[in-house]
PDB file of C-alpha atoms in Angstrom:
ATOM      1  CA  UNK X  14      46.540 -19.662  61.161  1.00 43.00           C
ATOM      2  CA  UNK X  15      50.103 -18.182  61.665  1.00 41.00           C
ATOM      3  CA  UNK X  16      50.978 -19.012  58.288  1.00 41.00           C
ATOM      4  CA  UNK X  17      47.875 -17.268  56.974  1.00 40.00           C
ATOM      5  CA  UNK X  18      48.679 -14.325  58.992  1.00 39.00           C
ATOM      6  CA  UNK X  19      52.257 -14.214  57.860  1.00 39.00           C
ATOM      7  CA  UNK X  20      50.967 -14.283  54.238  1.00 41.00           C
ATOM      8  CA  UNK X  21      48.722 -11.330  54.632  1.00 41.00           C
ATOM      9  CA  UNK X  22      45.894 -11.686  52.324  1.00 40.00           C
ATOM     10  CA  UNK X  23      47.234 -14.893  50.952  1.00 39.00           C
ATOM     11  CA  UNK X  24      44.649 -16.812  53.088  1.00 41.00           C
ATOM     12  CA  UNK X  25      41.653 -15.391  51.019  1.00 39.00           C
ATOM     13  CA  UNK X  26      40.749 -17.487  48.132  1.00 45.00           C
ATOM     14  CA  UNK X  27      39.239 -15.822  45.012  1.00 41.00           C
ATOM     15  CA  UNK X  28      37.096 -17.953  42.601  1.00 43.00           C
ATOM     16  CA  UNK X  29      38.771 -18.251  39.297  1.00 49.00           C
ATOM     17  CA  UNK X  30      37.622 -15.856  36.592  1.00 47.00           C
ATOM     18  CA  UNK X  31      36.248 -13.269  39.206  1.00 43.00           C
ATOM     19  CA  UNK X  32      39.551 -11.557  39.928  1.00 46.00           C
ATOM     20  CA  UNK X  33      39.334  -9.112  36.876  1.00 48.00           C
ATOM     21  CA  UNK X  34      35.690  -8.216  37.466  1.00 41.00           C
ATOM     22  CA  UNK X  35      36.198  -7.563  41.241  1.00 40.00           C
ATOM     23  CA  UNK X  36      39.325  -5.419  40.432  1.00 46.00           C
ATOM     24  CA  UNK X  37      37.554  -3.154  37.985  1.00 41.00           C
ATOM     25  CA  UNK X  38      34.564  -2.733  40.392  1.00 40.00           C
ATOM     26  CA  UNK X  39      36.937  -1.755  43.147  1.00 43.00           C
ATOM     27  CA  UNK X  40      38.741   0.722  40.843  1.00 42.00           C
ATOM     28  CA  UNK X  41      35.458   2.336  39.657  1.00 39.00           C
ATOM     29  CA  UNK X  42      34.167   2.613  43.099  1.00 38.00           C
ATOM     30  CA  UNK X  43      37.431   4.224  44.287  1.00 40.00           C
ATOM     31  CA  UNK X  44      37.266   6.740  41.443  1.00 39.00           C
ATOM     32  CA  UNK X  45      33.538   7.414  42.082  1.00 40.00           C
ATOM     33  CA  UNK X  46      32.210   7.011  38.510  1.00 40.00           C
ATOM     34  CA  UNK X  47      30.475   3.751  38.715  1.00 41.00           C
ATOM     35  CA  UNK X  48      26.946   5.063  37.906  1.00 45.00           C
ATOM     36  CA  UNK X  49      24.090   4.065  35.694  1.00 47.00           C
ATOM     37  CA  UNK X  50      21.857   6.768  34.334  1.00 54.00           C
ATOM     38  CA  UNK X  51      18.391   6.661  35.759  1.00 65.00           C
ATOM     39  CA  UNK X  52      17.206   9.206  33.128  1.00 82.00           C
ATOM     40  CA  UNK X  53      14.560   7.721  30.763  1.00 88.00           C
ATOM     41  CA  UNK X  54      13.465   9.737  27.765  1.00 92.00           C
ATOM     42  CA  UNK X  55      10.361   9.200  25.693  1.00 93.00           C
ATOM     43  CA  UNK X  56       9.204  10.215  22.295  1.00 95.00           C
ATOM     44  CA  UNK X  57       6.594   8.760  19.959  1.00 95.00           C
ATOM     45  CA  UNK X  58       8.176   6.677  17.155  1.00 94.00           C
ATOM     46  CA  UNK X  59       6.447   8.556  14.414  1.00 94.00           C
ATOM     47  CA  UNK X  60       4.337  11.737  14.189  1.00 95.00           C
ATOM     48  CA  UNK X  61       2.139  12.724  11.231  1.00 94.00           C
ATOM     49  CA  UNK X  62       1.394  16.465  10.740  1.00 94.00           C
ATOM     50  CA  UNK X  63      -0.390  18.415   7.962  1.00 91.00           C
ATOM     51  CA  UNK X  64       1.753  20.955   6.103  1.00 92.00           C
ATOM     52  CA  UNK X  65       1.132  24.470   7.041  1.00 91.00           C
ATOM     53  CA  UNK X  66       0.025  23.639  10.650  1.00 92.00           C
ATOM     54  CA  UNK X  67       1.799  23.544  13.892  1.00 94.00           C
ATOM     55  CA  UNK X  68       3.909  20.449  14.998  1.00 95.00           C
ATOM     56  CA  UNK X  69       4.453  19.834  18.672  1.00 96.00           C
ATOM     57  CA  UNK X  70       7.359  17.453  19.149  1.00 97.00           C
ATOM     58  CA  UNK X  71       6.584  15.572  22.466  1.00 96.00           C
ATOM     59  CA  UNK X  72       9.313  14.484  24.661  1.00 96.00           C
ATOM     60  CA  UNK X  73       9.081  13.553  28.162  1.00 95.00           C
ATOM     61  CA  UNK X  74      11.534  12.298  30.683  1.00 93.00           C
ATOM     62  CA  UNK X  75      11.896  10.701  34.250  1.00 90.00           C
ATOM     63  CA  UNK X  76      14.961  11.197  36.442  1.00 88.00           C
ATOM     64  CA  UNK X  77      15.911   9.960  39.910  1.00 85.00           C
ATOM     65  CA  UNK X  78      17.362  13.326  40.606  1.00 87.00           C
ATOM     66  CA  UNK X  79      15.731  16.577  41.492  1.00 89.00           C
ATOM     67  CA  UNK X  80      15.463  18.996  38.472  1.00 90.00           C
ATOM     68  CA  UNK X  81      18.139  21.629  39.088  1.00 88.00           C
ATOM     69  CA  UNK X  82      19.463  24.593  37.250  1.00 89.00           C
ATOM     70  CA  UNK X  83      22.052  22.285  35.477  1.00 90.00           C
ATOM     71  CA  UNK X  84      19.170  20.482  33.686  1.00 92.00           C
ATOM     72  CA  UNK X  85      19.317  21.089  29.835  1.00 94.00           C
ATOM     73  CA  UNK X  86      17.514  20.006  26.610  1.00 95.00           C
ATOM     74  CA  UNK X  87      19.114  19.740  23.183  1.00 95.00           C
ATOM     75  CA  UNK X  88      17.087  18.915  20.086  1.00 96.00           C
ATOM     76  CA  UNK X  89      18.591  18.011  16.784  1.00 95.00           C
ATOM     77  CA  UNK X  90      17.304  16.983  13.341  1.00 95.00           C
ATOM     78  CA  UNK X  91      18.457  14.652  10.676  1.00 95.00           C
ATOM     79  CA  UNK X  92      16.694  15.531   7.490  1.00 93.00           C
ATOM     80  CA  UNK X  93      15.769  12.919   4.956  1.00 91.00           C
ATOM     81  CA  UNK X  94      18.626  11.670   2.925  1.00 89.00           C
ATOM     82  CA  UNK X  95      21.151  13.307   5.304  1.00 90.00           C
ATOM     83  CA  UNK X  96      23.637  11.284   7.089  1.00 91.00           C
ATOM     84  CA  UNK X  97      24.289  13.302  10.262  1.00 92.00           C
ATOM     85  CA  UNK X  98      21.875  15.280  12.558  1.00 93.00           C
ATOM     86  CA  UNK X  99      21.892  19.113  12.941  1.00 92.00           C
ATOM     87  CA  UNK X 100      21.554  20.649  16.356  1.00 93.00           C
ATOM     88  CA  UNK X 101      18.666  23.446  16.115  1.00 94.00           C
ATOM     89  CA  UNK X 102      17.505  24.066  19.831  1.00 95.00           C
ATOM     90  CA  UNK X 103      19.027  24.273  23.278  1.00 95.00           C
ATOM     91  CA  UNK X 104      17.280  24.966  26.564  1.00 95.00           C
ATOM     92  CA  UNK X 105      18.975  25.767  29.899  1.00 93.00           C
ATOM     93  CA  UNK X 106      18.102  27.672  33.090  1.00 92.00           C
ATOM     94  CA  UNK X 107      14.901  28.989  31.655  1.00 91.00           C
ATOM     95  CA  UNK X 108      16.282  30.329  28.455  1.00 93.00           C
ATOM     96  CA  UNK X 109      15.661  28.964  24.933  1.00 92.00           C
ATOM     97  CA  UNK X 110      18.450  29.070  22.291  1.00 92.00           C
ATOM     98  CA  UNK X 111      17.114  28.169  18.745  1.00 90.00           C
ATOM     99  CA  UNK X 112      19.787  27.966  16.021  1.00 86.00           C
ATOM    100  CA  UNK X 113      19.049  30.537  13.297  1.00 80.00           C
ATOM    101  CA  UNK X 114      21.076  28.881  10.441  1.00 82.00           C
ATOM    102  CA  UNK X 115      18.829  26.029   9.928  1.00 83.00           C
ATOM    103  CA  UNK X 116      15.549  25.415   7.782  1.00 84.00           C
ATOM    104  CA  UNK X 117      13.735  25.883  11.083  1.00 89.00           C
ATOM    105  CA  UNK X 118      14.748  29.289  11.499  1.00 84.00           C
ATOM    106  CA  UNK X 119      12.295  31.445  13.511  1.00 89.00           C
ATOM    107  CA  UNK X 120       9.854  28.577  13.605  1.00 94.00           C
ATOM    108  CA  UNK X 121      10.853  26.856  16.702  1.00 94.00           C
ATOM    109  CA  UNK X 122       9.374  27.480  20.292  1.00 94.00           C
ATOM    110  CA  UNK X 123       9.753  25.949  23.584  1.00 96.00           C
ATOM    111  CA  UNK X 124       6.553  24.217  24.689  1.00 96.00           C
ATOM    112  CA  UNK X 125       7.954  21.954  27.491  1.00 95.00           C
ATOM    113  CA  UNK X 126       8.061  22.422  31.334  1.00 94.00           C
ATOM    114  CA  UNK X 127      11.049  21.009  33.166  1.00 94.00           C
ATOM    115  CA  UNK X 128       9.261  20.943  36.391  1.00 91.00           C
ATOM    116  CA  UNK X 129       6.748  18.509  34.838  1.00 94.00           C
ATOM    117  CA  UNK X 130       9.586  16.741  33.149  1.00 94.00           C
ATOM    118  CA  UNK X 131       8.343  17.715  29.741  1.00 96.00           C
ATOM    119  CA  UNK X 132      11.070  18.736  27.005  1.00 96.00           C
ATOM    120  CA  UNK X 133       8.727  19.308  24.160  1.00 97.00           C
ATOM    121  CA  UNK X 134       9.229  21.858  21.379  1.00 96.00           C
ATOM    122  CA  UNK X 135       6.925  23.067  18.575  1.00 96.00           C
ATOM    123  CA  UNK X 136       7.483  23.931  14.937  1.00 96.00           C
ATOM    124  CA  UNK X 137       5.349  26.508  13.347  1.00 95.00           C
ATOM    125  CA  UNK X 138       3.966  26.381   9.744  1.00 94.00           C
ATOM    126  CA  UNK X 139       5.422  22.905   8.988  1.00 95.00           C
ATOM    127  CA  UNK X 140       6.770  22.241   5.498  1.00 94.00           C
ATOM    128  CA  UNK X 141       7.562  19.133   3.562  1.00 94.00           C
ATOM    129  CA  UNK X 142      11.340  19.916   3.873  1.00 93.00           C
ATOM    130  CA  UNK X 143      10.862  19.332   7.696  1.00 95.00           C
ATOM    131  CA  UNK X 144      10.604  15.646   7.154  1.00 95.00           C
ATOM    132  CA  UNK X 145      13.129  13.567   8.865  1.00 95.00           C
ATOM    133  CA  UNK X 146      14.261  12.246  12.375  1.00 96.00           C
ATOM    134  CA  UNK X 147      14.183  14.460  15.419  1.00 97.00           C
ATOM    135  CA  UNK X 148      16.366  13.640  18.560  1.00 96.00           C
ATOM    136  CA  UNK X 149      15.578  14.887  22.021  1.00 96.00           C
ATOM    137  CA  UNK X 150      18.488  14.759  24.483  1.00 94.00           C
ATOM    138  CA  UNK X 151      17.927  15.533  28.164  1.00 94.00           C
ATOM    139  CA  UNK X 152      20.447  15.998  30.699  1.00 92.00           C
ATOM    140  CA  UNK X 153      19.936  16.359  34.553  1.00 90.00           C
ATOM    141  CA  UNK X 154      23.393  15.916  36.184  1.00 88.00           C
ATOM    142  CA  UNK X 155      24.349  13.660  37.531  1.00 88.00           C
ATOM    143  CA  UNK X 156      21.711  11.828  35.476  1.00 85.00           C
ATOM    144  CA  UNK X 157      22.337  11.870  31.698  1.00 77.00           C
ATOM    145  CA  UNK X 158      20.470   9.997  29.084  1.00 64.00           C
ATOM    146  CA  UNK X 159      22.480   7.221  27.400  1.00 70.00           C
ATOM    147  CA  UNK X 160      20.545   7.473  24.271  1.00 82.00           C
ATOM    148  CA  UNK X 161      18.422  10.391  23.070  1.00 90.00           C
ATOM    149  CA  UNK X 162      14.683   9.814  22.326  1.00 92.00           C
ATOM    150  CA  UNK X 163      14.035   9.933  18.470  1.00 94.00           C
ATOM    151  CA  UNK X 164      11.003  10.386  16.453  1.00 96.00           C
ATOM    152  CA  UNK X 165      10.084  10.312  12.833  1.00 96.00           C
ATOM    153  CA  UNK X 166       8.304  13.403  11.557  1.00 96.00           C
ATOM    154  CA  UNK X 167       6.109  12.825   8.483  1.00 94.00           C
ATOM    155  CA  UNK X 168       4.599  15.927   6.931  1.00 94.00           C
ATOM    156  CA  UNK X 169       1.469  15.141   4.747  1.00 91.00           C
ATOM    157  CA  UNK X 170      -0.782  17.099   2.510  1.00 86.00           C
ATOM    158  CA  UNK X 171      -3.262  19.250   4.293  1.00 77.00           C
ATOM    159  CA  UNK X 172      -6.782  18.335   3.833  1.00 68.00           C
ATOM    160  CA  UNK X 173      -9.421  21.056   4.209  1.00 61.00           C
ATOM    161  CA  UNK X 174     -12.589  19.579   5.700  1.00 57.00           C
ATOM    162  CA  UNK X 175     -15.460  21.756   4.809  1.00 60.00           C
ATOM    163  CA  UNK X 176     -17.875  22.902   7.647  1.00 70.00           C
ATOM    164  CA  UNK X 177     -20.340  23.792   4.925  1.00 83.00           C
ATOM    165  CA  UNK X 178     -22.994  21.102   4.547  1.00 86.00           C
ATOM    166  CA  UNK X 179     -25.021  21.529   1.343  1.00 91.00           C
ATOM    167  CA  UNK X 180     -28.018  19.444   0.578  1.00 93.00           C
ATOM    168  CA  UNK X 181     -30.162  18.937  -2.543  1.00 95.00           C
ATOM    169  CA  UNK X 182     -32.455  16.031  -3.591  1.00 95.00           C
ATOM    170  CA  UNK X 183     -30.809  13.251  -5.594  1.00 94.00           C
ATOM    171  CA  UNK X 184     -33.422  13.478  -8.315  1.00 95.00           C
ATOM    172  CA  UNK X 185     -36.162  15.751  -9.469  1.00 96.00           C
ATOM    173  CA  UNK X 186     -38.993  15.141 -11.898  1.00 95.00           C
ATOM    174  CA  UNK X 187     -40.531  18.167 -13.706  1.00 95.00           C
ATOM    175  CA  UNK X 188     -43.105  18.344 -16.455  1.00 95.00           C
ATOM    176  CA  UNK X 189     -42.020  20.088 -19.566  1.00 94.00           C
ATOM    177  CA  UNK X 190     -43.402  23.712 -19.921  1.00 94.00           C
ATOM    178  CA  UNK X 191     -43.531  24.304 -16.226  1.00 95.00           C
ATOM    179  CA  UNK X 192     -41.263  25.819 -13.742  1.00 96.00           C
ATOM    180  CA  UNK X 193     -38.608  23.700 -11.924  1.00 95.00           C
ATOM    181  CA  UNK X 194     -37.372  25.016  -8.721  1.00 97.00           C
ATOM    182  CA  UNK X 195     -33.952  23.350  -7.966  1.00 97.00           C
ATOM    183  CA  UNK X 196     -33.810  23.278  -4.124  1.00 97.00           C
ATOM    184  CA  UNK X 197     -30.360  23.713  -2.452  1.00 96.00           C
ATOM    185  CA  UNK X 198     -29.952  24.294   1.294  1.00 95.00           C
ATOM    186  CA  UNK X 199     -26.844  24.483   3.404  1.00 92.00           C
ATOM    187  CA  UNK X 200     -25.548  24.787   6.947  1.00 90.00           C
ATOM    188  CA  UNK X 201     -22.362  26.486   8.087  1.00 87.00           C
ATOM    189  CA  UNK X 202     -20.358  27.139  11.210  1.00 81.00           C
ATOM    190  CA  UNK X 203     -19.740  30.622  10.190  1.00 84.00           C
ATOM    191  CA  UNK X 204     -21.898  33.645  10.019  1.00 87.00           C
ATOM    192  CA  UNK X 205     -23.423  34.516   6.551  1.00 90.00           C
ATOM    193  CA  UNK X 206     -21.423  37.558   5.311  1.00 88.00           C
ATOM    194  CA  UNK X 207     -21.042  39.627   2.250  1.00 88.00           C
ATOM    195  CA  UNK X 208     -18.263  37.210   1.161  1.00 88.00           C
ATOM    196  CA  UNK X 209     -20.878  34.329   0.856  1.00 92.00           C
ATOM    197  CA  UNK X 210     -21.441  33.099  -2.699  1.00 93.00           C
ATOM    198  CA  UNK X 211     -23.565  30.534  -4.633  1.00 95.00           C
ATOM    199  CA  UNK X 212     -22.639  28.930  -7.823  1.00 94.00           C
ATOM    200  CA  UNK X 213     -24.645  26.642 -10.143  1.00 95.00           C
ATOM    201  CA  UNK X 214     -23.566  24.544 -13.023  1.00 94.00           C
ATOM    202  CA  UNK X 215     -25.013  21.887 -15.293  1.00 94.00           C
ATOM    203  CA  UNK X 216     -23.663  18.950 -17.094  1.00 94.00           C
ATOM    204  CA  UNK X 217     -26.209  18.100 -19.946  1.00 92.00           C
ATOM    205  CA  UNK X 218     -26.902  14.530 -20.720  1.00 90.00           C
ATOM    206  CA  UNK X 219     -24.284  13.119 -22.998  1.00 88.00           C
ATOM    207  CA  UNK X 220     -21.706  15.821 -21.917  1.00 88.00           C
ATOM    208  CA  UNK X 221     -18.484  15.227 -20.172  1.00 88.00           C
ATOM    209  CA  UNK X 222     -17.889  18.441 -18.279  1.00 87.00           C
ATOM    210  CA  UNK X 223     -20.167  20.873 -16.501  1.00 91.00           C
ATOM    211  CA  UNK X 224     -21.221  24.346 -17.597  1.00 90.00           C
ATOM    212  CA  UNK X 225     -21.470  27.312 -15.189  1.00 92.00           C
ATOM    213  CA  UNK X 226     -24.734  29.232 -15.724  1.00 93.00           C
ATOM    214  CA  UNK X 227     -25.401  31.071 -12.373  1.00 94.00           C
ATOM    215  CA  UNK X 228     -23.557  33.008  -9.707  1.00 94.00           C
ATOM    216  CA  UNK X 229     -24.912  34.787  -6.779  1.00 95.00           C
ATOM    217  CA  UNK X 230     -22.967  37.271  -4.473  1.00 93.00           C
ATOM    218  CA  UNK X 231     -23.604  40.260  -2.404  1.00 91.00           C
ATOM    219  CA  UNK X 232     -27.287  40.481  -3.194  1.00 90.00           C
ATOM    220  CA  UNK X 233     -26.764  40.351  -7.020  1.00 92.00           C
ATOM    221  CA  UNK X 234     -27.484  37.559  -9.386  1.00 91.00           C
ATOM    222  CA  UNK X 235     -25.202  36.862 -12.444  1.00 91.00           C
ATOM    223  CA  UNK X 236     -26.746  34.819 -15.320  1.00 89.00           C
ATOM    224  CA  UNK X 237     -24.658  33.401 -18.020  1.00 83.00           C
ATOM    225  CA  UNK X 238     -26.636  34.326 -21.296  1.00 79.00           C
ATOM    226  CA  UNK X 239     -24.797  32.003 -23.762  1.00 82.00           C
ATOM    227  CA  UNK X 240     -26.545  28.784 -22.222  1.00 82.00           C
ATOM    228  CA  UNK X 241     -29.773  27.149 -23.206  1.00 81.00           C
ATOM    229  CA  UNK X 242     -31.183  28.767 -20.016  1.00 83.00           C
ATOM    230  CA  UNK X 243     -30.942  32.274 -21.438  1.00 79.00           C
ATOM    231  CA  UNK X 244     -33.344  34.434 -19.569  1.00 86.00           C
ATOM    232  CA  UNK X 245     -35.052  31.573 -17.863  1.00 93.00           C
ATOM    233  CA  UNK X 246     -32.993  31.384 -14.591  1.00 94.00           C
ATOM    234  CA  UNK X 247     -34.000  33.240 -11.480  1.00 94.00           C
ATOM    235  CA  UNK X 248     -32.875  33.295  -7.825  1.00 96.00           C
ATOM    236  CA  UNK X 249     -35.251  31.957  -5.530  1.00 96.00           C
ATOM    237  CA  UNK X 250     -33.037  31.384  -2.442  1.00 95.00           C
ATOM    238  CA  UNK X 251     -32.409  33.461   0.655  1.00 95.00           C
ATOM    239  CA  UNK X 252     -28.934  33.368   2.174  1.00 94.00           C
ATOM    240  CA  UNK X 253     -30.235  34.435   5.672  1.00 92.00           C
ATOM    241  CA  UNK X 254     -32.371  31.358   5.564  1.00 94.00           C
ATOM    242  CA  UNK X 255     -29.336  29.320   4.192  1.00 94.00           C
ATOM    243  CA  UNK X 256     -31.251  28.592   1.053  1.00 96.00           C
ATOM    244  CA  UNK X 257     -29.255  28.675  -2.179  1.00 96.00           C
ATOM    245  CA  UNK X 258     -32.113  27.466  -4.683  1.00 97.00           C
ATOM    246  CA  UNK X 259     -32.724  28.775  -8.168  1.00 97.00           C
ATOM    247  CA  UNK X 260     -35.633  28.186 -10.733  1.00 97.00           C
ATOM    248  CA  UNK X 261     -35.776  27.440 -14.369  1.00 96.00           C
ATOM    249  CA  UNK X 262     -38.843  28.812 -16.119  1.00 95.00           C
ATOM    250  CA  UNK X 263     -40.585  26.904 -19.028  1.00 95.00           C
ATOM    251  CA  UNK X 264     -38.510  23.744 -18.568  1.00 95.00           C
ATOM    252  CA  UNK X 265     -37.539  21.958 -21.862  1.00 93.00           C
ATOM    253  CA  UNK X 266     -36.430  18.349 -22.524  1.00 94.00           C
ATOM    254  CA  UNK X 267     -33.055  19.766 -23.477  1.00 93.00           C
ATOM    255  CA  UNK X 268     -32.708  20.870 -19.725  1.00 94.00           C
ATOM    256  CA  UNK X 269     -32.142  17.238 -18.685  1.00 95.00           C
ATOM    257  CA  UNK X 270     -28.962  16.573 -16.896  1.00 95.00           C
ATOM    258  CA  UNK X 271     -27.087  16.874 -13.546  1.00 96.00           C
ATOM    259  CA  UNK X 272     -27.133  20.268 -11.720  1.00 96.00           C
ATOM    260  CA  UNK X 273     -24.442  21.150  -9.208  1.00 96.00           C
ATOM    261  CA  UNK X 274     -24.803  23.465  -6.233  1.00 95.00           C
ATOM    262  CA  UNK X 275     -21.662  25.134  -4.723  1.00 93.00           C
ATOM    263  CA  UNK X 276     -21.860  27.266  -1.728  1.00 92.00           C
ATOM    264  CA  UNK X 277     -18.918  29.234  -0.234  1.00 90.00           C
ATOM    265  CA  UNK X 278     -19.026  30.984   3.031  1.00 87.00           C
ATOM    266  CA  UNK X 279     -15.484  31.837   3.962  1.00 85.00           C
ATOM    267  CA  UNK X 280     -13.730  30.541   5.711  1.00 82.00           C
ATOM    268  CA  UNK X 281     -16.000  27.601   5.130  1.00 80.00           C
ATOM    269  CA  UNK X 282     -16.071  26.199   1.684  1.00 72.00           C
ATOM    270  CA  UNK X 283     -17.839  23.160   0.489  1.00 62.00           C
ATOM    271  CA  UNK X 284     -15.348  20.441  -0.274  1.00 64.00           C
ATOM    272  CA  UNK X 285     -17.304  19.042  -3.314  1.00 74.00           C
ATOM    273  CA  UNK X 286     -20.620  20.587  -4.754  1.00 82.00           C
ATOM    274  CA  UNK X 287     -23.785  18.414  -4.350  1.00 91.00           C
ATOM    275  CA  UNK X 288     -25.704  17.338  -7.333  1.00 94.00           C
ATOM    276  CA  UNK X 289     -29.264  16.917  -8.414  1.00 96.00           C
ATOM    277  CA  UNK X 290     -30.444  14.960 -11.342  1.00 96.00           C
ATOM    278  CA  UNK X 291     -33.190  16.913 -13.419  1.00 96.00           C
ATOM    279  CA  UNK X 292     -35.619  14.593 -15.310  1.00 95.00           C
ATOM    280  CA  UNK X 293     -38.024  16.415 -17.576  1.00 94.00           C
ATOM    281  CA  UNK X 294     -41.040  14.381 -18.484  1.00 94.00           C
ATOM    282  CA  UNK X 295     -43.955  14.956 -20.660  1.00 91.00           C
ATOM    283  CA  UNK X 296     -46.702  17.001 -19.206  1.00 82.00           C
ATOM    284  CA  UNK X 297     -49.333  14.854 -17.374  1.00 73.00           C
ATOM    285  CA  UNK X 298     -46.829  11.910 -16.807  1.00 67.00           C
ATOM    286  CA  UNK X 299     -44.794  13.184 -13.762  1.00 60.00           C
ATOM    287  CA  UNK X 300     -44.455  10.344 -11.078  1.00 59.00           C
ATOM    288  CA  UNK X 301     -44.614  12.954  -8.349  1.00 54.00           C
TER     289      UNK X 301
END
């Protein structure tokens, strides 16, 4: 025991190979920087947004520390084909600082809430050039994120889904020499206004493209006179009843074909006109 005491610490035995690790840990503890970040940032891996709409870039985080005035958010963007990201937004102490010399100029807004650990931003009027990878970096000292969250923004073509629903029968049998009423009704989420219009066209049998022959707007009917229907078309609908029907007087065999009813009630428009197949039969032989 005396020998051990005389040798100071010489009596403590350290397992081979652990001395360097213990020395590093002791040094780090003495300097006060041995700390692993408890800050976790989450973003979706991929986000699809239609062009011309608003894109909210979601970014949330968790931290073992209380959110303080030192907390800050940084967003950067690496456009497709680029090799380095560009910083475009910084948020600190309740103030947003968007960068103005980027393609996102005047289109970025803060939509997060640090008290709710939300670091999201939004891009207005998204364009195809906004495609790329976005990075969300959060700092809440002494917690700092080791790796920013990242997401791939994919801007796709905007698809207008019509809120106008137009209906016609698929097929209509009419005897030659009689009057054929082409029924067309519609529903719309919008109020019928002076901007509402109805268009009718026909694709005769054997033809490859339709011919417009009738247009109705603001209470007026406009008939195209250089068609086989000259002076035989009349408006028999009622927009207030959401009826866009027309009639053909003295139907002839040459009137056989496919008829298209197109209704527009801005901002609602029909995505694709509906069609009805007119079959003119010999008088006295109609199946209906």
